[in-house]
Tab-separated table of C-alpha atoms in Angstrom:
chain	number	residue	atom	x	y	z
A	1	UNK	CA	-1.489	-18.076	-14.306
A	2	UNK	CA	0.817	-15.792	-16.197
A	3	UNK	CA	4.425	-16.153	-15.991
A	4	UNK	CA	6.307	-15.124	-12.704
A	5	UNK	CA	7.480	-11.679	-14.091
A	6	UNK	CA	8.990	-8.949	-11.631
A	7	UNK	CA	5.881	-6.794	-10.932
A	8	UNK	CA	5.559	-3.208	-9.616
A	9	UNK	CA	3.756	-1.877	-6.739
A	10	UNK	CA	1.799	0.185	-8.798
A	11	UNK	CA	0.633	-2.648	-10.676
A	12	UNK	CA	-0.344	-4.318	-7.657
A	13	UNK	CA	-2.019	-1.195	-6.667
A	14	UNK	CA	-4.170	-1.313	-9.954
A	15	UNK	CA	-5.023	-4.894	-9.898
A	16	UNK	CA	-7.528	-4.925	-7.104
A	17	UNK	CA	-9.202	-1.818	-8.853
A	18	UNK	CA	-9.836	-3.795	-12.098
A	19	UNK	CA	-10.916	-6.686	-9.749
A	20	UNK	CA	-13.468	-4.711	-7.919
A	21	UNK	CA	-14.975	-3.226	-11.022
A	22	UNK	CA	-15.363	-6.794	-13.023
A	23	UNK	CA	-16.816	-8.030	-9.683
A	24	UNK	CA	-19.573	-5.368	-9.459
A	25	UNK	CA	-20.559	-5.342	-13.397
A	26	UNK	CA	-24.002	-6.525	-13.449
A	27	UNK	CA	-24.904	-10.080	-14.775
A	28	UNK	CA	-26.805	-8.682	-17.714
A	29	UNK	CA	-23.173	-7.103	-18.894
A	30	UNK	CA	-21.591	-8.308	-21.959
A	31	UNK	CA	-19.480	-11.836	-21.249
A	32	UNK	CA	-16.373	-9.995	-22.847
A	33	UNK	CA	-14.480	-6.902	-21.832
A	34	UNK	CA	-11.868	-5.044	-23.646
A	35	UNK	CA	-8.708	-3.225	-21.807
A	36	UNK	CA	-10.173	-0.042	-23.816
A	37	UNK	CA	-13.656	-0.141	-22.147
A	38	UNK	CA	-12.086	-1.018	-18.730
A	39	UNK	CA	-9.774	1.921	-18.968
A	40	UNK	CA	-12.640	4.146	-20.016
A	41	UNK	CA	-14.957	3.078	-17.181
A	42	UNK	CA	-12.081	3.794	-14.626
A	43	UNK	CA	-10.833	6.846	-15.829
A	44	UNK	CA	-7.213	5.265	-16.498
A	45	UNK	CA	-4.515	5.089	-19.067
A	46	UNK	CA	-5.425	2.585	-21.912
A	47	UNK	CA	-1.974	1.596	-22.578
A	48	UNK	CA	-1.287	0.740	-19.028
A	49	UNK	CA	-4.438	-1.239	-18.535
A	50	UNK	CA	-3.571	-3.230	-21.615
A	51	UNK	CA	-0.267	-4.069	-20.360
A	52	UNK	CA	-1.543	-4.802	-16.828
A	53	UNK	CA	-4.284	-7.010	-18.121
A	54	UNK	CA	-1.551	-9.080	-20.611
A	55	UNK	CA	0.442	-9.516	-17.583
A	56	UNK	CA	-1.792	-11.507	-15.508
A	57	UNK	CA	-4.007	-13.102	-18.167
A	58	UNK	CA	-3.470	-14.697	-21.396
A	59	UNK	CA	-7.360	-14.727	-22.262
A	60	UNK	CA	-7.323	-11.627	-24.467
A	61	UNK	CA	-8.563	-11.477	-28.162
A	62	UNK	CA	-8.046	-8.865	-30.659
A	63	UNK	CA	-11.377	-7.048	-31.088
A	64	UNK	CA	-13.263	-9.244	-28.576
A	65	UNK	CA	-11.275	-8.638	-25.532
A	66	UNK	CA	-11.121	-10.919	-22.323
A	67	UNK	CA	-13.703	-13.509	-21.202
A	68	UNK	CA	-14.950	-11.284	-18.092
A	69	UNK	CA	-14.931	-14.685	-15.629
A	70	UNK	CA	-11.656	-15.927	-16.732
A	71	UNK	CA	-10.050	-12.389	-16.220
A	72	UNK	CA	-11.571	-12.066	-12.775
A	73	UNK	CA	-10.190	-15.482	-12.086
A	74	UNK	CA	-6.714	-14.819	-13.338
A	75	UNK	CA	-6.370	-11.549	-11.222
A	76	UNK	CA	-7.409	-13.374	-8.185
A	77	UNK	CA	-4.817	-16.016	-8.720
A	78	UNK	CA	-2.403	-13.538	-9.608
A	79	UNK	CA	-3.061	-11.702	-6.353
A	80	UNK	CA	-2.900	-14.911	-4.467
A	81	UNK	CA	-6.781	-14.309	-3.627
A	82	UNK	CA	-7.746	-18.030	-4.680
A	83	UNK	CA	-5.551	-19.602	-2.058
A	84	UNK	CA	-6.108	-17.677	0.981
A	85	UNK	CA	-3.420	-16.485	3.261
A	86	UNK	CA	-4.065	-17.326	6.965
A	87	UNK	CA	-2.807	-14.555	9.425
A	88	UNK	CA	-2.464	-14.048	13.201
A	89	UNK	CA	-3.535	-10.595	14.653
A	90	UNK	CA	-1.645	-9.422	18.023
A	91	UNK	CA	-3.217	-6.762	20.042
A	92	UNK	CA	-6.903	-7.045	20.789
A	93	UNK	CA	-7.625	-3.337	21.390
A	94	UNK	CA	-10.240	-1.504	19.633
A	95	UNK	CA	-8.506	-1.524	16.316
A	96	UNK	CA	-7.581	-5.122	16.623
A	97	UNK	CA	-11.183	-5.977	17.670
A	98	UNK	CA	-12.590	-3.929	14.622
A	99	UNK	CA	-10.242	-5.981	12.199
A	100	UNK	CA	-10.992	-9.238	13.341
A	101	UNK	CA	-14.645	-8.514	13.316
A	102	UNK	CA	-14.344	-7.201	9.532
A	103	UNK	CA	-15.399	-9.905	7.024
A	104	UNK	CA	-14.572	-8.103	4.125
A	105	UNK	CA	-10.912	-9.537	4.084
A	106	UNK	CA	-11.827	-12.734	2.693
A	107	UNK	CA	-12.648	-11.324	-0.433
A	108	UNK	CA	-8.925	-10.169	-0.705
A	109	UNK	CA	-7.668	-13.833	0.326
A	110	UNK	CA	-6.817	-12.956	4.004
A	111	UNK	CA	-8.013	-15.169	6.542
A	112	UNK	CA	-7.496	-14.008	10.353
A	113	UNK	CA	-7.220	-17.072	12.225
A	114	UNK	CA	-7.220	-15.883	15.773
A	115	UNK	CA	-6.319	-12.809	17.694
A	116	UNK	CA	-3.860	-12.791	20.736
A	117	UNK	CA	-3.154	-10.457	23.566
A	118	UNK	CA	-1.249	-10.385	26.625
A	119	UNK	CA	-4.075	-9.200	28.570
A	120	UNK	CA	-5.849	-12.143	30.367
A	121	UNK	CA	-9.041	-10.078	30.683
A	122	UNK	CA	-9.236	-10.184	27.089
A	123	UNK	CA	-8.387	-13.710	26.581
A	124	UNK	CA	-11.334	-16.214	25.823
A	125	UNK	CA	-13.270	-13.077	24.235
A	126	UNK	CA	-14.829	-14.009	20.878
A	127	UNK	CA	-15.220	-11.435	18.197
A	128	UNK	CA	-17.053	-12.688	14.850
A	129	UNK	CA	-15.997	-16.064	15.537
A	130	UNK	CA	-12.607	-15.306	16.126
A	131	UNK	CA	-11.192	-16.151	19.311
A	132	UNK	CA	-8.644	-14.027	21.192
A	133	UNK	CA	-5.754	-16.216	22.594
A	134	UNK	CA	-2.952	-15.424	25.244
A	135	UNK	CA	-0.149	-14.363	23.360
A	136	UNK	CA	1.965	-17.497	25.008
A	137	UNK	CA	0.078	-19.518	22.693
A	138	UNK	CA	1.372	-17.857	19.384
A	139	UNK	CA	4.028	-20.367	18.677
A	140	UNK	CA	1.584	-23.209	18.709
A	141	UNK	CA	-0.664	-21.661	16.467
A	142	UNK	CA	1.862	-20.485	13.984
A	143	UNK	CA	3.427	-23.619	13.764
A	144	UNK	CA	0.445	-25.962	13.548
A	145	UNK	CA	-1.287	-23.645	10.689
A	146	UNK	CA	1.932	-22.790	9.190
A	147	UNK	CA	1.009	-19.079	9.482
A	148	UNK	CA	2.960	-16.513	7.068
A	149	UNK	CA	1.283	-13.251	7.806
A	150	UNK	CA	1.173	-11.288	11.263
A	151	UNK	CA	-1.253	-8.258	11.947
A	152	UNK	CA	0.174	-6.113	14.721
A	153	UNK	CA	-2.390	-3.673	16.451
A	154	UNK	CA	-0.647	-3.198	19.736
A	155	UNK	CA	0.400	0.273	20.961
A	156	UNK	CA	3.535	1.683	19.126
A	157	UNK	CA	5.619	1.115	21.983
A	158	UNK	CA	5.074	-2.744	22.284
A	159	UNK	CA	5.195	-3.042	18.348
A	160	UNK	CA	8.934	-4.123	17.912
A	161	UNK	CA	8.802	-6.614	20.347
A	162	UNK	CA	5.826	-8.240	19.076
A	163	UNK	CA	7.219	-7.667	15.423
A	164	UNK	CA	10.553	-9.783	16.586
A	165	UNK	CA	8.153	-12.396	18.243
A	166	UNK	CA	6.236	-12.967	14.999
A	167	UNK	CA	9.522	-13.237	13.188
A	168	UNK	CA	10.882	-15.813	15.573
A	169	UNK	CA	7.529	-17.763	14.698
A	170	UNK	CA	7.930	-18.201	10.865
A	171	UNK	CA	5.926	-15.009	10.141
A	172	UNK	CA	7.455	-13.566	6.837
A	173	UNK	CA	4.938	-10.710	6.209
A	174	UNK	CA	3.717	-8.152	8.694
A	175	UNK	CA	0.886	-5.652	8.140
A	176	UNK	CA	1.704	-3.169	10.808
A	177	UNK	CA	-1.013	-0.768	12.146
A	178	UNK	CA	1.055	0.309	15.010
A	179	UNK	CA	2.119	4.128	14.251
A	180	UNK	CA	5.959	3.191	14.368
A	181	UNK	CA	8.802	2.243	12.430
A	182	UNK	CA	9.690	-1.753	12.438
A	183	UNK	CA	13.325	-3.211	12.239
A	184	UNK	CA	13.097	-6.379	10.232
A	185	UNK	CA	15.643	-8.734	8.228
A	186	UNK	CA	15.648	-8.469	4.578
A	187	UNK	CA	13.478	-11.059	3.739
A	188	UNK	CA	10.585	-9.967	5.713
A	189	UNK	CA	7.765	-7.491	4.335
A	190	UNK	CA	6.372	-4.849	6.654
A	191	UNK	CA	3.540	-3.034	5.051
A	192	UNK	CA	2.630	-0.040	7.180
A	193	UNK	CA	-0.835	1.346	7.887
A	194	UNK	CA	-0.657	4.642	9.714
A	195	UNK	CA	-4.362	5.683	10.318
A	196	UNK	CA	-3.246	8.264	13.140
A	197	UNK	CA	-0.894	9.989	10.806
A	198	UNK	CA	-3.692	9.959	8.025
A	199	UNK	CA	-6.146	11.517	10.469
A	200	UNK	CA	-3.325	14.212	11.851
A	201	UNK	CA	-2.560	15.074	7.800
A	202	UNK	CA	-6.692	15.607	7.456
A	203	UNK	CA	-6.965	17.898	10.508
A	204	UNK	CA	-3.746	19.879	9.964
A	205	UNK	CA	-5.199	20.323	6.321
A	206	UNK	CA	-8.447	21.694	7.815
A	207	UNK	CA	-6.733	24.205	10.179
A	208	UNK	CA	-4.624	25.450	7.524
A	209	UNK	CA	-7.609	26.084	5.271
A	210	UNK	CA	-9.251	27.913	7.933
A	211	UNK	CA	-6.320	30.115	8.662
A	212	UNK	CA	-6.666	31.121	4.887
A	213	UNK	CA	-10.301	31.785	5.478
A	214	UNK	CA	-11.153	29.296	2.741
B	1	UNK	CA	-0.099	26.167	20.820
B	2	UNK	CA	3.041	26.661	18.810
B	3	UNK	CA	3.320	29.069	16.397
B	4	UNK	CA	2.014	28.136	12.833
B	5	UNK	CA	5.134	27.015	11.115
B	6	UNK	CA	5.019	24.726	7.831
B	7	UNK	CA	5.212	21.248	9.166
B	8	UNK	CA	6.394	18.419	7.306
B	9	UNK	CA	4.434	15.045	6.515
B	10	UNK	CA	7.169	13.031	8.518
B	11	UNK	CA	6.593	15.581	11.457
B	12	UNK	CA	2.833	14.350	11.475
B	13	UNK	CA	3.567	10.901	11.166
B	14	UNK	CA	6.010	11.106	14.344
B	15	UNK	CA	3.647	12.937	16.557
B	16	UNK	CA	1.114	10.520	16.940
B	17	UNK	CA	3.816	8.002	18.067
B	18	UNK	CA	4.972	10.339	20.782
B	19	UNK	CA	1.420	10.842	21.977
B	20	UNK	CA	0.712	7.190	21.971
B	21	UNK	CA	3.890	6.486	24.064
B	22	UNK	CA	3.217	9.439	26.316
B	23	UNK	CA	-0.457	8.532	26.889
B	24	UNK	CA	0.367	4.787	27.569
B	25	UNK	CA	2.911	5.775	30.462
B	26	UNK	CA	2.012	4.500	33.954
B	27	UNK	CA	0.835	7.175	36.174
B	28	UNK	CA	3.542	5.963	38.420
B	29	UNK	CA	6.202	7.462	36.109
B	30	UNK	CA	7.968	10.797	36.693
B	31	UNK	CA	6.229	13.924	35.991
B	32	UNK	CA	8.715	15.245	33.449
B	33	UNK	CA	10.145	13.500	30.387
B	34	UNK	CA	12.991	14.733	28.170
B	35	UNK	CA	13.617	14.414	24.479
B	36	UNK	CA	16.359	11.982	25.202
B	37	UNK	CA	14.384	9.613	27.028
B	38	UNK	CA	11.452	9.772	24.858
B	39	UNK	CA	14.040	9.234	21.729
B	40	UNK	CA	15.756	5.945	23.626
B	41	UNK	CA	12.393	4.515	24.460
B	42	UNK	CA	11.153	4.923	20.954
B	43	UNK	CA	14.480	3.939	19.311
B	44	UNK	CA	14.560	7.227	17.430
B	45	UNK	CA	16.812	9.810	16.706
B	46	UNK	CA	17.514	12.344	19.675
B	47	UNK	CA	18.043	15.269	17.421
B	48	UNK	CA	14.789	14.721	15.679
B	49	UNK	CA	12.715	14.101	18.486
B	50	UNK	CA	14.183	17.350	20.334
B	51	UNK	CA	13.320	19.407	16.999
B	52	UNK	CA	9.624	17.781	16.900
B	53	UNK	CA	8.999	18.607	20.516
B	54	UNK	CA	10.131	21.849	20.252
B	55	UNK	CA	7.879	22.731	17.354
B	56	UNK	CA	4.692	21.851	19.424
B	57	UNK	CA	5.521	22.664	22.964
B	58	UNK	CA	7.456	25.508	24.677
B	59	UNK	CA	7.164	23.604	27.836
B	60	UNK	CA	10.791	22.111	27.966
B	61	UNK	CA	13.235	23.127	30.286
B	62	UNK	CA	17.142	21.986	30.285
B	63	UNK	CA	17.886	19.032	32.338
B	64	UNK	CA	14.519	18.628	33.305
B	65	UNK	CA	12.556	17.872	30.332
B	66	UNK	CA	8.668	18.335	29.218
B	67	UNK	CA	6.071	18.415	31.800
B	68	UNK	CA	4.355	15.182	30.834
B	69	UNK	CA	0.735	16.341	30.931
B	70	UNK	CA	1.509	19.596	29.012
B	71	UNK	CA	3.222	17.633	26.409
B	72	UNK	CA	0.214	15.347	25.910
B	73	UNK	CA	-1.863	18.337	25.620
B	74	UNK	CA	0.250	20.356	23.482
B	75	UNK	CA	0.780	17.602	20.900
B	76	UNK	CA	-3.131	16.870	21.324
B	77	UNK	CA	-3.866	20.627	20.379
B	78	UNK	CA	-1.264	20.581	17.604
B	79	UNK	CA	-2.925	17.753	15.999
B	80	UNK	CA	-6.312	19.213	16.345
B	81	UNK	CA	-7.246	16.427	18.469
B	82	UNK	CA	-8.899	18.518	21.246
B	83	UNK	CA	-11.192	20.020	18.868
B	84	UNK	CA	-12.625	17.066	17.027
B	85	UNK	CA	-13.348	17.261	13.652
B	86	UNK	CA	-16.943	16.086	12.566
B	87	UNK	CA	-17.024	13.767	9.319
B	88	UNK	CA	-19.438	12.096	6.958
B	89	UNK	CA	-18.796	8.309	5.501
B	90	UNK	CA	-20.066	7.572	2.509
B	91	UNK	CA	-20.382	3.955	1.615
B	92	UNK	CA	-22.158	1.476	4.279
B	93	UNK	CA	-20.791	-1.773	2.989
B	94	UNK	CA	-18.635	-4.024	5.137
B	95	UNK	CA	-15.779	-1.608	5.551
B	96	UNK	CA	-17.727	1.400	5.857
B	97	UNK	CA	-19.818	-0.580	8.801
B	98	UNK	CA	-16.749	-1.479	10.122
B	99	UNK	CA	-15.140	2.168	10.455
B	100	UNK	CA	-18.643	3.606	11.506
B	101	UNK	CA	-18.289	1.053	14.528
B	102	UNK	CA	-14.730	1.605	15.362
B	103	UNK	CA	-14.779	3.781	18.634
B	104	UNK	CA	-10.970	4.124	18.437
B	105	UNK	CA	-11.033	7.396	15.916
B	106	UNK	CA	-12.215	9.407	19.068
B	107	UNK	CA	-8.804	9.483	20.375
B	108	UNK	CA	-7.671	11.094	17.175
B	109	UNK	CA	-10.033	13.921	17.076
B	110	UNK	CA	-12.595	12.475	14.481
B	111	UNK	CA	-16.141	12.146	15.009
B	112	UNK	CA	-17.955	10.420	12.273
B	113	UNK	CA	-21.939	11.806	12.652
B	114	UNK	CA	-23.443	9.795	10.156
B	115	UNK	CA	-23.057	7.109	7.431
B	116	UNK	CA	-25.015	7.310	4.146
B	117	UNK	CA	-25.648	5.019	1.022
B	118	UNK	CA	-27.597	5.198	-1.920
B	119	UNK	CA	-28.933	1.743	-1.107
B	120	UNK	CA	-32.588	1.827	0.562
B	121	UNK	CA	-32.104	-1.246	2.073
B	122	UNK	CA	-29.429	-0.264	4.112
B	123	UNK	CA	-31.001	3.297	5.099
B	124	UNK	CA	-31.958	3.450	8.784
B	125	UNK	CA	-29.542	0.864	9.989
B	126	UNK	CA	-27.935	1.877	13.079
B	127	UNK	CA	-24.070	0.756	13.806
B	128	UNK	CA	-22.783	1.701	17.064
B	129	UNK	CA	-25.086	4.423	17.632
B	130	UNK	CA	-24.631	6.024	14.109
B	131	UNK	CA	-27.498	5.885	11.568
B	132	UNK	CA	-27.236	5.041	8.046
B	133	UNK	CA	-28.838	7.835	5.730
B	134	UNK	CA	-29.895	8.204	2.495
B	135	UNK	CA	-27.157	9.905	0.360
B	136	UNK	CA	-29.821	12.448	-0.871
B	137	UNK	CA	-29.354	13.834	3.082
B	138	UNK	CA	-26.014	14.364	2.484
B	139	UNK	CA	-26.351	18.179	1.496
B	140	UNK	CA	-28.664	18.917	4.775
B	141	UNK	CA	-26.204	17.091	7.082
B	142	UNK	CA	-23.137	18.634	5.662
B	143	UNK	CA	-24.542	22.228	5.510
B	144	UNK	CA	-26.196	21.753	9.278
B	145	UNK	CA	-23.141	20.335	10.817
B	146	UNK	CA	-20.704	22.371	8.619
B	147	UNK	CA	-18.807	19.100	7.992
B	148	UNK	CA	-15.419	19.466	6.417
B	149	UNK	CA	-14.236	15.778	6.208
B	150	UNK	CA	-15.482	12.823	4.136
B	151	UNK	CA	-14.892	9.350	4.178
B	152	UNK	CA	-15.215	7.281	1.155
B	153	UNK	CA	-15.877	3.694	1.207
B	154	UNK	CA	-18.008	2.807	-1.803
B	155	UNK	CA	-16.656	0.619	-4.680
B	156	UNK	CA	-14.067	2.341	-6.779
B	157	UNK	CA	-16.338	2.652	-9.702
B	158	UNK	CA	-18.608	4.825	-7.730
B	159	UNK	CA	-15.712	6.887	-5.887
B	160	UNK	CA	-14.968	9.809	-8.088
B	161	UNK	CA	-18.846	10.721	-8.200
B	162	UNK	CA	-19.281	10.488	-4.451
B	163	UNK	CA	-15.796	12.657	-4.257
B	164	UNK	CA	-17.534	15.263	-6.389
B	165	UNK	CA	-20.530	15.271	-4.341
B	166	UNK	CA	-18.787	15.559	-1.143
B	167	UNK	CA	-16.676	18.698	-2.403
B	168	UNK	CA	-20.061	20.279	-3.729
B	169	UNK	CA	-21.297	20.037	-0.253
B	170	UNK	CA	-18.336	21.978	1.246
B	171	UNK	CA	-16.066	18.775	2.322
B	172	UNK	CA	-12.071	20.109	2.344
B	173	UNK	CA	-10.434	16.897	3.499
B	174	UNK	CA	-11.253	13.407	1.977
B	175	UNK	CA	-10.189	9.939	3.831
B	176	UNK	CA	-10.310	7.869	0.660
B	177	UNK	CA	-10.703	3.962	1.216
B	178	UNK	CA	-11.605	3.335	-2.272
B	179	UNK	CA	-8.771	1.528	-4.368
B	180	UNK	CA	-8.566	4.184	-7.013
B	181	UNK	CA	-7.193	7.735	-7.814
B	182	UNK	CA	-9.456	10.539	-7.097
B	183	UNK	CA	-9.360	13.707	-9.191
B	184	UNK	CA	-9.839	17.064	-7.141
B	185	UNK	CA	-9.249	20.718	-6.880
B	186	UNK	CA	-5.983	21.996	-5.358
B	187	UNK	CA	-7.547	23.049	-2.139
B	188	UNK	CA	-8.797	19.965	-1.286
B	189	UNK	CA	-6.739	17.012	0.423
B	190	UNK	CA	-7.037	13.676	-0.442
B	191	UNK	CA	-5.537	10.791	1.833
B	192	UNK	CA	-5.640	7.521	0.269
B	193	UNK	CA	-5.629	4.084	2.403
B	194	UNK	CA	-5.730	1.382	-0.025
B	195	UNK	CA	-6.152	-1.744	2.038
B	196	UNK	CA	-6.622	-4.260	-1.165
B	197	UNK	CA	-3.248	-2.942	-2.597
B	198	UNK	CA	-1.409	-3.565	0.907
B	199	UNK	CA	-2.943	-7.270	0.876
B	200	UNK	CA	-1.811	-7.709	-2.579
B	201	UNK	CA	1.538	-6.867	-1.684
B	202	UNK	CA	1.765	-9.067	1.430
B	203	UNK	CA	0.572	-11.896	-0.491
B	204	UNK	CA	2.547	-11.428	-3.369
B	205	UNK	CA	5.601	-11.185	-0.921
B	206	UNK	CA	4.977	-14.623	0.440
B	207	UNK	CA	4.599	-16.018	-3.137
B	208	UNK	CA	7.740	-14.923	-3.923
B	209	UNK	CA	9.133	-16.240	-0.765
B	210	UNK	CA	7.765	-19.496	-1.506
B	211	UNK	CA	9.417	-19.746	-4.976
B	212	UNK	CA	12.762	-18.848	-3.298
B	213	UNK	CA	12.127	-22.032	-1.101
B	214	UNK	CA	12.449	-19.706	1.948
């Protein structure tokens, strides 16, 4: 694994792009790939790709490039995909159930161990092998499995309370799908996904285009 | 509906928060709600909430507040939820199928009419009532139903081609889940959702916390 340098968010956005491309290459493709050809294939700057790859892998050789399998492995390890992170999800509504049922997270090193909800009528339901537990079991599960990631899919008005509860139970990184701001201590990371805002932006754009008669 | 003033992205992020709160209020709650009480309930600034509500609804009265039902209606109309936008989705992989199967988009005025894929083995599948069509049918569906929103859930390396194809077929707003940058003409809006980058950020945060021994 590469040295533990400080890395920027923009690098962390590009690495999954390289990884997706490398993983999707046919088995008949050459064993090695250069930063130049990767940059060309993805329409990205060569200097940037070269720097990014050098940051995560020491396998590159002049004129030959990187052994593809090793590069995939090094990026995965750098991103922590090799060692999956367990997560809990709070809020078993439509979005919560959709995320619980989505099997694609495993490729990104995320393993949702269970869903939680305060609504007794949802407790005991099973979605794609993941059980919905009552939120009173959260502490037990977090402690036993040493969970560090919490996913919030409750309505906005409950999100701060759920966030506080997660932090009390040792969660250090929060993936927030509730369309609201969360107050957290400095050592906690909150990553916001505001789908409602995205949809509102798309919709407003269409309205504006219609007004312009485009 | 309020006058067509220029509105900022931050307003468009807050409006769905108000809406979610108002919709979730019990039927036993008072008929009227003031900007002050809404701001307090959501932990947001009173001046900001007051301005936002005035932008979307003319129903507010001093000391009384807004009639709740009318305010819900005015926000929905402002966000274009009352008049659902039809969308097509390209890429019927795990994420594409999860989005096709997610019924929660209807609440935000988005109606995905069909999924498309180039893989013949996926064509004809039905997910939650939505059919997967071959991508060669895209033009026909977009023209017939006058579709303006395209959702991209293909791997990163195909995303630009799919984006170009959508624009050729009259799409004006793109919701991009592929972890890559898309080049588009000025009048096209691209809204990016980079879940892989979000997960990478969460994972790196945990690794850093572990190094610090937190």
